[in-house]
Short mmCIF file of C-alpha atoms in Angstrom, two decimals:
data_model
loop_
_atom_site.label_atom_id
_atom_site.label_comp_id
_atom_site.label_asym_id
_atom_site.label_seq_id
_atom_site.Cartn_x
_atom_site.Cartn_y
_atom_site.Cartn_z
CA UNK D 1 2.82 -11.66 -23.89
CA UNK D 2 0.55 -8.64 -23.51
CA UNK D 3 -1.31 -9.53 -26.64
CA UNK D 4 -1.70 -13.17 -25.40
CA UNK D 5 -3.00 -11.88 -21.98
CA UNK D 6 -5.55 -9.81 -23.68
CA UNK D 7 -6.69 -12.58 -25.89
CA UNK D 8 -6.40 -15.75 -24.03
CA UNK D 9 -8.34 -16.35 -20.85
CA UNK D 10 -6.00 -19.22 -19.80
CA UNK D 11 -3.24 -16.90 -18.88
CA UNK D 12 -5.81 -14.88 -16.67
CA UNK D 13 -6.92 -18.00 -14.99
CA UNK D 14 -3.41 -19.06 -14.51
CA UNK D 15 -2.86 -15.89 -12.56
CA UNK D 16 -5.80 -16.57 -10.37
CA UNK D 17 -4.40 -20.00 -9.81
CA UNK D 18 -1.19 -18.72 -8.60
CA UNK D 19 -2.96 -16.24 -6.42
CA UNK D 20 -5.26 -19.00 -5.04
CA UNK D 21 -1.95 -20.86 -4.02
CA UNK D 22 -1.09 -17.49 -2.03
CA UNK D 23 -4.35 -17.45 -0.58
CA UNK D 24 -4.14 -21.07 0.79
CA UNK D 25 -0.72 -20.24 2.15
CA UNK D 26 -2.42 -17.51 4.07
CA UNK D 27 -5.26 -19.61 5.09
CA UNK D 28 -3.08 -22.27 6.59
CA UNK D 29 -1.11 -19.39 8.73
CA UNK D 30 -4.44 -17.86 9.78
CA UNK D 31 -5.62 -21.67 10.97
CA UNK D 32 -2.42 -22.24 12.67
CA UNK D 33 -2.74 -18.70 14.55
CA UNK D 34 -6.42 -19.37 15.35
CA UNK D 35 -5.90 -22.92 16.93
CA UNK D 36 -2.56 -22.42 18.57
CA UNK D 37 -2.58 -18.69 19.34
CA UNK D 38 -0.26 -15.83 19.02
CA UNK D 39 2.61 -17.96 20.62
CA UNK D 40 3.24 -19.31 17.14
CA UNK D 41 4.25 -15.75 15.95
CA UNK D 42 7.21 -13.55 17.27
CA UNK D 43 4.66 -11.13 18.86
CA UNK D 44 4.84 -10.97 22.76
CA UNK D 45 3.82 -8.54 25.44
CA UNK D 46 6.90 -6.25 24.70
CA UNK D 47 6.38 -6.18 20.97
CA UNK D 48 2.70 -6.45 20.63
CA UNK D 49 2.35 -4.55 17.27
CA UNK D 50 4.56 -6.00 14.38
CA UNK D 51 4.10 -7.01 10.76
CA UNK D 52 0.36 -7.90 10.91
CA UNK D 53 -0.06 -4.11 12.02
CA UNK D 54 2.14 -2.80 9.16
CA UNK D 55 -0.09 -4.63 6.86
CA UNK D 56 -3.20 -3.32 8.59
CA UNK D 57 -1.96 0.35 8.42
CA UNK D 58 -0.77 -0.22 4.73
CA UNK D 59 -4.15 -1.49 3.59
CA UNK D 60 -6.03 1.54 5.19
CA UNK D 61 -3.45 4.20 4.00
CA UNK D 62 -3.60 2.74 0.36
CA UNK D 63 -7.36 2.60 0.50
CA UNK D 64 -7.56 6.32 1.34
CA UNK D 65 -8.04 7.03 -2.30
CA UNK D 66 -11.66 6.09 -1.82
CA UNK D 67 -12.67 8.89 0.50
CA UNK D 68 -10.45 11.51 -1.03
CA UNK D 69 -11.22 10.78 -4.70
CA UNK D 70 -14.97 10.46 -3.75
CA UNK D 71 -14.80 14.00 -1.85
CA UNK D 72 -13.28 15.39 -5.04
CA UNK D 73 -16.06 14.04 -7.12
CA UNK D 74 -19.18 14.14 -5.24
CA UNK D 75 -18.41 16.99 -2.77
CA UNK D 76 -16.33 19.56 -4.66
CA UNK D 77 -18.16 19.27 -7.93
CA UNK D 78 -15.39 17.75 -9.86
CA UNK D 79 -17.68 15.34 -11.79
CA UNK D 80 -15.03 14.27 -14.24
CA UNK D 81 -13.46 12.41 -11.30
CA UNK D 82 -16.46 9.97 -11.00
CA UNK D 83 -14.80 7.23 -13.07
CA UNK D 84 -11.49 7.47 -10.97
CA UNK D 85 -13.89 7.43 -7.69
CA UNK D 86 -15.43 4.18 -9.09
CA UNK D 87 -12.05 2.62 -9.31
CA UNK D 88 -11.09 4.18 -5.75
CA UNK D 89 -14.12 2.77 -3.90
CA UNK D 90 -13.44 -0.76 -5.03
CA UNK D 91 -9.77 -0.49 -3.96
CA UNK D 92 -10.87 1.17 -0.68
CA UNK D 93 -13.18 -1.62 0.21
CA UNK D 94 -10.61 -4.51 -0.62
CA UNK D 95 -8.06 -2.46 1.40
CA UNK D 96 -10.43 -2.06 4.46
CA UNK D 97 -11.35 -5.80 3.88
CA UNK D 98 -7.71 -6.66 4.24
CA UNK D 99 -7.24 -4.50 7.24
CA UNK D 100 -10.13 -6.05 9.20
CA UNK D 101 -9.22 -9.82 8.23
CA UNK D 102 -5.71 -9.03 9.39
CA UNK D 103 -6.95 -7.34 12.70
CA UNK D 104 -9.36 -10.34 13.18
CA UNK D 105 -6.10 -12.71 13.22
CA UNK D 106 -3.93 -10.25 15.00
CA UNK D 107 -5.99 -9.37 18.13
CA UNK D 108 -5.58 -11.59 21.21
CA UNK D 109 -9.15 -12.72 21.41
CA UNK D 110 -10.18 -12.79 17.61
CA UNK D 111 -13.95 -14.06 18.52
CA UNK D 112 -14.44 -10.95 20.68
CA UNK D 113 -13.91 -8.64 17.85
CA UNK D 114 -17.59 -7.46 18.00
CA UNK D 115 -16.91 -6.42 21.87
CA UNK D 116 -16.17 -2.85 20.64
CA UNK D 117 -19.56 -2.38 19.54
CA UNK D 118 -21.31 -3.70 22.64
CA UNK D 119 -18.87 -2.63 25.50
CA UNK D 120 -18.19 0.81 24.71
CA UNK D 121 -14.82 2.26 25.84
CA UNK D 122 -15.05 5.97 24.58
CA UNK D 123 -11.56 6.77 26.40
CA UNK D 124 -9.89 4.36 24.31
CA UNK D 125 -8.13 5.35 20.93
CA UNK D 126 -8.69 1.88 19.59
CA UNK D 127 -12.33 2.01 20.37
CA UNK D 128 -12.83 5.02 18.33
CA UNK D 129 -10.65 3.26 15.50
CA UNK D 130 -12.95 0.27 15.84
CA UNK D 131 -16.16 2.30 15.59
CA UNK D 132 -14.85 4.58 12.68
CA UNK D 133 -13.48 1.58 10.65
CA UNK D 134 -16.38 -0.55 10.95
CA UNK D 135 -18.81 2.28 10.23
CA UNK D 136 -16.69 3.44 7.06
CA UNK D 137 -16.65 -0.16 5.83
CA UNK D 138 -20.43 0.02 5.63
CA UNK D 139 -20.12 3.30 3.79
CA UNK D 140 -17.82 1.44 1.37
CA UNK D 141 -20.01 -1.38 1.05
CA UNK D 142 -22.88 1.00 0.11
CA UNK D 143 -20.46 2.90 -2.23
CA UNK D 144 -19.57 -0.46 -3.91
CA UNK D 145 -23.40 -2.06 -4.00
CA UNK D 146 -24.48 -0.56 -7.06
CA UNK D 147 -21.24 -1.60 -8.97
CA UNK D 148 -21.56 -4.98 -7.45
CA UNK D 149 -25.13 -5.94 -8.45
CA UNK D 150 -24.60 -5.25 -11.96
CA UNK D 151 -22.52 -8.42 -12.25
CA UNK D 152 -24.19 -10.84 -14.84
CA UNK D 153 -23.39 -13.84 -12.74
CA UNK D 154 -26.01 -12.69 -10.18
CA UNK D 155 -28.72 -12.60 -12.54
CA UNK D 156 -27.88 -16.14 -13.55
CA UNK D 157 -28.00 -17.24 -9.79
CA UNK D 158 -31.25 -15.26 -8.60
CA UNK D 159 -33.06 -14.98 -11.71
CA UNK D 160 -33.50 -12.06 -14.20
CA UNK D 161 -36.60 -10.59 -12.24
CA UNK D 162 -34.64 -10.36 -8.95
CA UNK D 163 -31.61 -8.99 -10.72
CA UNK D 164 -33.39 -6.15 -12.17
CA UNK D 165 -34.82 -5.29 -8.71
CA UNK D 166 -31.37 -5.28 -7.30
CA UNK D 167 -29.73 -3.21 -9.91
CA UNK D 168 -32.69 -0.69 -9.43
CA UNK D 169 -32.06 -0.63 -5.80
CA UNK D 170 -28.26 0.00 -6.48
CA UNK D 171 -29.16 2.87 -8.67
CA UNK D 172 -31.28 4.18 -5.69
CA UNK D 173 -28.44 3.91 -3.40
CA UNK D 174 -26.03 5.58 -5.82
CA UNK D 175 -28.35 8.68 -5.62
CA UNK D 176 -27.09 8.95 -2.02
CA UNK D 177 -23.37 9.08 -3.26
CA UNK D 178 -22.92 12.71 -1.95
CA UNK D 179 -24.20 11.80 1.39
CA UNK D 180 -22.04 8.42 1.49
CA UNK D 181 -19.14 10.85 0.46
CA UNK D 182 -19.80 13.22 3.52
CA UNK D 183 -19.88 10.35 5.95
CA UNK D 184 -16.99 8.67 4.22
CA UNK D 185 -14.83 11.88 4.45
CA UNK D 186 -15.63 12.56 8.16
CA UNK D 187 -14.99 8.95 9.36
CA UNK D 188 -11.97 8.69 7.36
CA UNK D 189 -10.65 12.04 8.61
CA UNK D 190 -11.32 10.75 12.03
CA UNK D 191 -9.77 7.07 11.96
CA UNK D 192 -6.76 7.59 9.28
CA UNK D 193 -5.44 10.32 11.94
CA UNK D 194 -6.49 8.36 15.11
CA UNK D 195 -4.43 5.38 13.82
CA UNK D 196 -1.47 7.77 14.05
CA UNK D 197 -2.67 8.98 17.34
CA UNK D 198 -2.76 5.41 18.73
CA UNK D 199 0.87 5.54 18.40
CA UNK D 200 1.23 9.13 19.44
CA UNK D 201 -0.45 8.48 22.81
CA UNK D 202 1.93 5.68 23.74
CA UNK D 203 4.06 7.53 26.08
CA UNK D 204 6.33 4.43 26.88
CA UNK D 205 7.54 4.40 23.44
CA UNK D 206 9.38 7.43 22.83
CA UNK D 207 9.57 6.84 18.88
CA UNK D 208 5.78 6.87 18.78
CA UNK D 209 4.95 9.55 21.26
CA UNK D 210 4.47 12.62 19.29
CA UNK D 211 1.53 14.83 18.84
CA UNK D 212 2.18 15.21 15.16
CA UNK D 213 1.78 11.67 14.18
CA UNK D 214 -2.03 11.70 13.47
CA UNK D 215 -1.43 14.59 11.13
CA UNK D 216 1.28 12.97 9.48
CA UNK D 217 -0.74 9.65 9.00
CA UNK D 218 -3.52 11.38 7.43
CA UNK D 219 -1.63 13.53 5.08
CA UNK D 220 0.55 10.71 3.99
CA UNK D 221 -2.69 8.50 3.50
CA UNK D 222 -4.50 10.95 1.38
CA UNK D 223 -1.36 11.48 -1.05
CA UNK D 224 -0.51 7.68 -0.95
CA UNK D 225 -3.88 6.42 -1.35
CA UNK D 226 -4.67 8.81 -4.38
CA UNK D 227 -1.37 7.80 -6.07
CA UNK D 228 -2.17 4.13 -5.57
CA UNK D 229 -5.46 4.48 -7.09
CA UNK D 230 -3.74 5.90 -10.07
CA UNK D 231 -1.31 3.19 -10.58
CA UNK D 232 -3.87 0.60 -10.18
CA UNK D 233 -5.95 2.38 -12.94
CA UNK D 234 -2.92 2.64 -15.16
CA UNK D 235 -2.11 -0.97 -14.77
CA UNK D 236 -5.63 -2.20 -15.45
CA UNK D 237 -6.11 -0.26 -18.36
CA UNK D 238 -2.97 -1.42 -19.91
CA UNK D 239 -3.83 -5.00 -19.28
CA UNK D 240 -7.38 -4.86 -20.42
CA UNK D 241 -6.23 -2.55 -23.31
CA UNK D 242 -9.51 -0.34 -22.81
CA UNK D 243 -9.74 3.04 -21.01
CA UNK D 244 -11.72 3.40 -17.56
CA UNK D 245 -10.55 6.85 -16.65
CA UNK D 246 -9.55 9.70 -19.18
CA UNK D 247 -5.93 10.39 -18.82
CA UNK D 248 -6.40 14.00 -18.15
CA UNK D 249 -8.18 13.09 -15.01
CA UNK D 250 -5.30 10.57 -14.05
CA UNK D 251 -2.75 13.41 -14.68
CA UNK D 252 -5.02 16.07 -12.68
CA UNK D 253 -5.29 13.59 -9.70
CA UNK D 254 -1.67 12.69 -9.80
CA UNK D 255 -0.67 16.39 -9.57
CA UNK D 256 -3.14 16.71 -6.49
CA UNK D 257 -1.40 13.66 -4.91
CA UNK D 258 2.02 14.67 -5.62
CA UNK D 259 1.35 18.19 -4.29
CA UNK D 260 0.00 16.39 -1.15
CA UNK D 261 3.13 14.28 -0.74
CA UNK D 262 5.28 17.43 -0.78
CA UNK D 263 3.16 18.98 1.75
CA UNK D 264 3.78 15.75 3.84
CA UNK D 265 7.49 16.00 3.62
CA UNK D 266 7.25 19.76 4.67
CA UNK D 267 5.54 18.58 7.62
CA UNK D 268 7.76 15.76 8.21
CA UNK D 269 10.67 18.10 8.17
CA UNK D 270 9.31 20.42 10.71
CA UNK D 271 8.32 17.30 12.89
CA UNK D 272 11.97 16.05 12.83
CA UNK D 273 13.38 19.47 13.43
CA UNK D 274 11.29 20.94 16.38
CA UNK D 275 10.87 17.21 17.89
CA UNK D 276 14.50 16.98 18.17
CA UNK D 277 15.43 20.41 19.14
CA UNK D 278 17.83 19.45 21.89
CA UNK D 279 17.92 16.05 23.67
CA UNK D 280 14.62 14.35 24.25
CA UNK D 281 15.26 11.07 26.00
CA UNK D 282 14.30 8.24 23.80
CA UNK D 283 13.19 10.04 20.88
CA UNK D 284 16.66 11.47 20.06
CA UNK D 285 17.95 7.82 20.19
CA UNK D 286 15.20 6.63 18.28
CA UNK D 287 15.61 9.49 15.58
CA UNK D 288 19.46 8.50 15.33
CA UNK D 289 18.60 4.87 14.88
CA UNK D 290 15.87 5.78 12.19
CA UNK D 291 18.37 7.97 10.16
CA UNK D 292 21.69 6.31 10.60
CA UNK D 293 21.01 2.86 11.76
CA UNK D 294 21.72 -0.16 9.42
CA UNK D 295 18.27 -1.51 9.67
CA UNK D 296 16.40 1.58 9.10
CA UNK D 297 18.35 3.93 7.12
CA UNK D 298 17.48 2.38 3.65
CA UNK D 299 13.86 2.17 4.02
CA UNK D 300 13.82 5.78 5.63
CA UNK D 301 16.11 7.71 3.49
CA UNK D 302 15.63 6.10 0.12
CA UNK D 303 11.94 4.93 0.21
CA UNK D 304 10.13 7.26 2.67
CA UNK D 305 11.88 10.40 2.08
CA UNK D 306 13.80 10.30 -1.16
CA UNK D 307 12.01 8.01 -3.60
CA UNK D 308 8.67 7.62 -1.98
CA UNK D 309 8.42 11.43 -0.90
CA UNK D 310 10.37 13.82 -2.86
CA UNK D 311 10.99 12.00 -6.17
CA UNK D 312 7.38 10.56 -6.45
CA UNK D 313 6.02 13.92 -5.58
CA UNK D 314 7.94 15.89 -7.98
CA UNK D 315 7.11 13.14 -10.85
CA UNK D 316 3.49 13.20 -10.14
CA UNK D 317 3.30 16.97 -10.32
CA UNK D 318 5.58 17.14 -13.47
CA UNK D 319 3.62 14.29 -15.44
CA UNK D 320 0.65 16.49 -16.16
CA UNK D 321 2.66 19.20 -17.69
CA UNK D 322 4.85 16.69 -19.78
CA UNK D 323 1.66 14.39 -20.40
CA UNK D 324 4.14 11.62 -19.47
CA UNK D 325 2.70 8.13 -18.46
CA UNK D 326 5.94 6.59 -17.35
CA UNK D 327 6.22 9.63 -15.02
CA UNK D 328 2.89 9.25 -13.68
CA UNK D 329 3.31 5.44 -13.31
CA UNK D 330 6.69 5.75 -11.63
CA UNK D 331 5.55 8.41 -9.34
CA UNK D 332 2.57 6.55 -8.11
CA UNK D 333 4.45 3.42 -7.75
CA UNK D 334 7.24 5.17 -5.60
CA UNK D 335 4.45 6.73 -3.47
CA UNK D 336 2.92 3.46 -2.59
CA UNK D 337 6.36 2.01 -1.56
CA UNK D 338 6.86 5.28 0.41
CA UNK D 339 3.85 4.96 2.29
CA UNK D 340 4.49 1.45 3.18
CA UNK D 341 7.99 2.15 4.21
CA UNK D 342 6.68 4.73 6.22
CA UNK D 343 4.18 2.24 8.24
CA UNK D 344 7.03 -0.15 8.49
CA UNK D 345 9.46 2.53 9.96
CA UNK D 346 6.78 3.92 12.29
CA UNK D 347 5.93 0.31 13.64
CA UNK D 348 9.17 -1.29 13.65
CA UNK D 349 11.39 1.56 15.13
CA UNK D 350 9.70 1.37 18.42
CA UNK D 351 11.09 -1.91 19.26
CA UNK D 352 14.64 -1.00 18.41
CA UNK D 353 14.63 1.42 21.50
CA UNK D 354 14.03 0.57 25.17
CA UNK D 355 10.40 0.48 26.33
CA UNK D 356 10.91 3.79 28.66
CA UNK D 357 13.29 6.15 29.72
CA UNK D 358 14.09 5.26 33.25
CA UNK D 359 17.45 3.58 33.16
CA UNK D 360 16.22 1.26 35.99
CA UNK D 361 13.66 0.05 33.73
CA UNK D 362 14.63 0.17 30.23
CA UNK D 363 17.91 -2.20 29.88
CA UNK D 364 15.81 -5.35 30.78
CA UNK D 365 12.89 -4.19 28.56
CA UNK D 366 14.73 -3.47 25.47
CA UNK D 367 13.60 -6.03 22.85
CA UNK D 368 14.28 -7.15 19.34
CA UNK D 369 11.32 -8.28 17.29
CA UNK D 370 11.42 -9.80 13.80
CA UNK D 371 8.45 -11.23 12.07
CA UNK D 372 8.51 -14.93 11.58
CA UNK D 373 7.44 -17.31 8.83
CA UNK D 374 3.82 -17.73 10.06
CA UNK D 375 3.48 -13.76 10.03
CA UNK D 376 5.02 -13.42 6.63
CA UNK D 377 2.82 -16.31 5.34
CA UNK D 378 -0.35 -14.56 6.51
CA UNK D 379 0.75 -11.49 4.90
CA UNK D 380 1.17 -13.23 1.71
CA UNK D 381 -2.28 -14.76 1.87
CA UNK D 382 -3.97 -11.20 2.51
CA UNK D 383 -2.14 -9.60 -0.26
CA UNK D 384 -2.83 -12.48 -2.64
CA UNK D 385 -6.67 -12.57 -1.62
CA UNK D 386 -7.08 -8.91 -2.28
CA UNK D 387 -5.17 -8.98 -5.42
CA UNK D 388 -7.28 -12.06 -6.66
CA UNK D 389 -10.70 -10.20 -5.85
CA UNK D 390 -9.29 -7.19 -7.49
CA UNK D 391 -8.25 -9.03 -10.63
CA UNK D 392 -11.85 -10.74 -10.89
CA UNK D 393 -13.63 -7.45 -10.23
CA UNK D 394 -11.66 -5.51 -12.69
CA UNK D 395 -12.38 -8.19 -15.28
CA UNK D 396 -15.93 -9.08 -14.73
CA UNK D 397 -17.79 -6.10 -13.17
CA UNK D 398 -19.44 -4.24 -15.76
CA UNK D 399 -18.55 -0.76 -14.14
CA UNK D 400 -14.98 -1.45 -14.97
CA UNK D 401 -15.70 -2.58 -18.46
CA UNK D 402 -14.03 0.60 -19.89
CA UNK D 403 -14.19 2.09 -23.24
CA UNK D 404 -12.59 1.10 -26.37
CA UNK D 405 -9.71 3.66 -27.27
CA UNK D 406 -9.60 5.75 -30.47
CA UNK D 407 -6.27 4.95 -32.45
CA UNK D 408 -4.44 8.15 -32.81
CA UNK D 409 -1.80 6.65 -35.15
CA UNK D 410 -0.88 3.33 -36.80
CA UNK D 411 1.73 2.26 -34.22
CA UNK D 412 3.76 -0.84 -34.05
CA UNK D 413 1.86 -1.79 -30.60
CA UNK D 414 -1.52 -1.42 -32.50
CA UNK D 415 -0.52 -3.75 -35.21
CA UNK D 416 0.61 -6.37 -32.72
CA UNK D 417 -2.39 -6.09 -30.33
CA UNK D 418 -5.62 -7.40 -31.58
CA UNK D 419 -8.94 -5.94 -30.53
CA UNK D 420 -9.23 -6.14 -26.82
CA UNK D 421 -11.96 -8.39 -25.45
CA UNK D 422 -14.81 -6.85 -23.35
CA UNK D 423 -14.53 -7.20 -19.60
CA UNK D 424 -17.63 -8.98 -19.42
CA UNK D 425 -16.93 -11.41 -22.00
CA UNK W 1 39.96 -5.09 3.96
CA UNK W 2 37.02 -5.07 6.46
CA UNK W 3 36.09 -1.48 5.39
CA UNK W 4 35.88 -2.51 1.84
CA UNK W 5 34.02 -5.51 2.62
CA UNK W 6 31.47 -3.22 4.44
CA UNK W 7 31.20 -0.95 1.68
CA UNK W 8 30.55 -3.71 -0.67
CA UNK W 9 28.09 -5.00 1.38
CA UNK W 10 26.39 -2.14 1.66
CA UNK W 11 26.36 -1.36 -1.87
CA UNK W 12 24.95 -4.66 -2.79
CA UNK W 13 22.41 -4.06 -0.10
CA UNK W 14 21.22 -0.72 -1.58
CA UNK W 15 21.39 -2.06 -5.25
CA UNK W 16 18.96 -4.95 -4.15
CA UNK W 17 16.42 -3.13 -2.05
CA UNK W 18 16.37 0.14 -3.94
CA UNK W 19 17.82 -0.20 -7.30
CA UNK W 20 16.13 -3.47 -8.34
CA UNK W 21 12.49 -2.41 -7.52
CA UNK W 22 13.04 1.03 -9.17
CA UNK W 23 14.64 -0.75 -12.36
CA UNK W 24 11.53 -3.02 -12.42
CA UNK W 25 9.07 -0.21 -11.99
CA UNK W 26 10.77 1.94 -14.69
CA UNK W 27 10.75 -0.88 -17.22
CA UNK W 28 7.10 -1.37 -16.30
CA UNK W 29 6.31 2.29 -16.79
CA UNK W 30 8.28 2.48 -20.09
CA UNK W 31 6.51 -0.72 -21.52
CA UNK W 32 3.09 0.74 -20.38
CA UNK W 33 3.64 4.13 -22.13
CA UNK W 34 3.91 2.33 -25.55
CA UNK W 35 0.25 1.26 -25.40
CA UNK W 36 -0.90 4.64 -23.83
CA UNK W 37 1.04 6.57 -26.66
CA UNK W 38 -0.86 4.54 -29.39
CA UNK W 39 -4.48 6.19 -28.54
CA UNK W 40 -6.26 9.24 -27.84
CA UNK W 41 -8.83 9.22 -25.07
CA UNK W 42 -12.46 8.92 -26.29
CA UNK W 43 -14.62 12.14 -26.14
CA UNK W 44 -15.74 13.35 -22.70
CA UNK W 45 -19.19 12.56 -23.41
CA UNK W 46 -18.52 8.84 -23.68
CA UNK W 47 -17.27 8.96 -20.14
CA UNK W 48 -20.06 11.09 -18.87
CA UNK W 49 -22.74 8.50 -20.29
CA UNK W 50 -20.56 5.86 -18.60
CA UNK W 51 -20.73 7.77 -15.35
CA UNK W 52 -24.52 8.17 -15.36
CA UNK W 53 -25.06 4.56 -16.31
CA UNK W 54 -23.06 3.38 -13.24
#
């Protein structure tokens, strides 16, 4: 199958066709939501943040490899990380695109999305996020611009003369990569944590309201985002049969991501221990629901803490020592799942507990929220769209063409796999 | 009987929501390692040239 995939374009286009169906389903859900309003979802005043916010937070968290790996490559002088940073910024741009598309559909008045820029609300956490997100999105566009303009198709559309000018402009923009990395680092440190702070300041939701949430969000995003970039790179290299990033760099990045994930677990442990020392109204009940409730215990213990935290952290660290690709891939995949589980638990838990701590008020305001089919269809559409653009980018952008590997030994695999096609073919 | 039913239900739930994705991931990782084991990385200069070009 792998041999066919590498040799035969029809399989690739069949894959694109399947993704296009997913995009169409999501587009249908988006049109329904825009024409009929949020009433067609299960979101309401007491459950205003649901599945779409989980998607938004996951996209942004998994895109965090862009700023962290760019900082390693361009600010800390680890030049060998540049090839990984190239993959990371593309994933980052797609992640933030997914987040912004989702937010456009999720907010109550979608066509007022630009209001944050015109009517400043500096006391609002959401305003700070809006500004940082949009500014960082522009940084990502500048970072991906030199890569995108190399696409041969652009030359066919605008002509060779203009294409050469665009490529030269891209090279000039790329010279500012360290400056972009500084802006990216600053803006990301602000908004990745203030996404958590948005939860942290909601005093009426005891499950959210902790000053530690911003720190937990930023640390988990850096570890999970780096691991996701490694996972995608491993997958793309395998499917293309070409090397984009030296494996030593992947192992090193994996070790850093693993260490960060273990630091996250350490912080999470003290967050739970100190935060629940004694009875804290609302929070104690929420923690009990999280750790022993039938709906949350599996995503929390199995995915967020066990497999997605401890096991993935240890595997990512040990993979370098034993130079094991299965360990690296498994650790990175589990870290991705752990991050999504964390964002799911963080969002959904608040709706499993009453709104406030006053018994006079809480009982009537206890609410159940389960995403409906329109919400799931839109999520499918966004994931399919991002996967589709990623697949096309990895196949056709010259920056991701990769290098022909040197065969170390005559292996069965080599005998079966013919010379891989160039990415730009 | 009800307790056994609950235990079974929980076991199936864990197997499907945790075991199945882990098995899929492990299978994929093992399959991928066959190709990764078949080559050595090109020299570092090749990647440096690639970095400079892009």
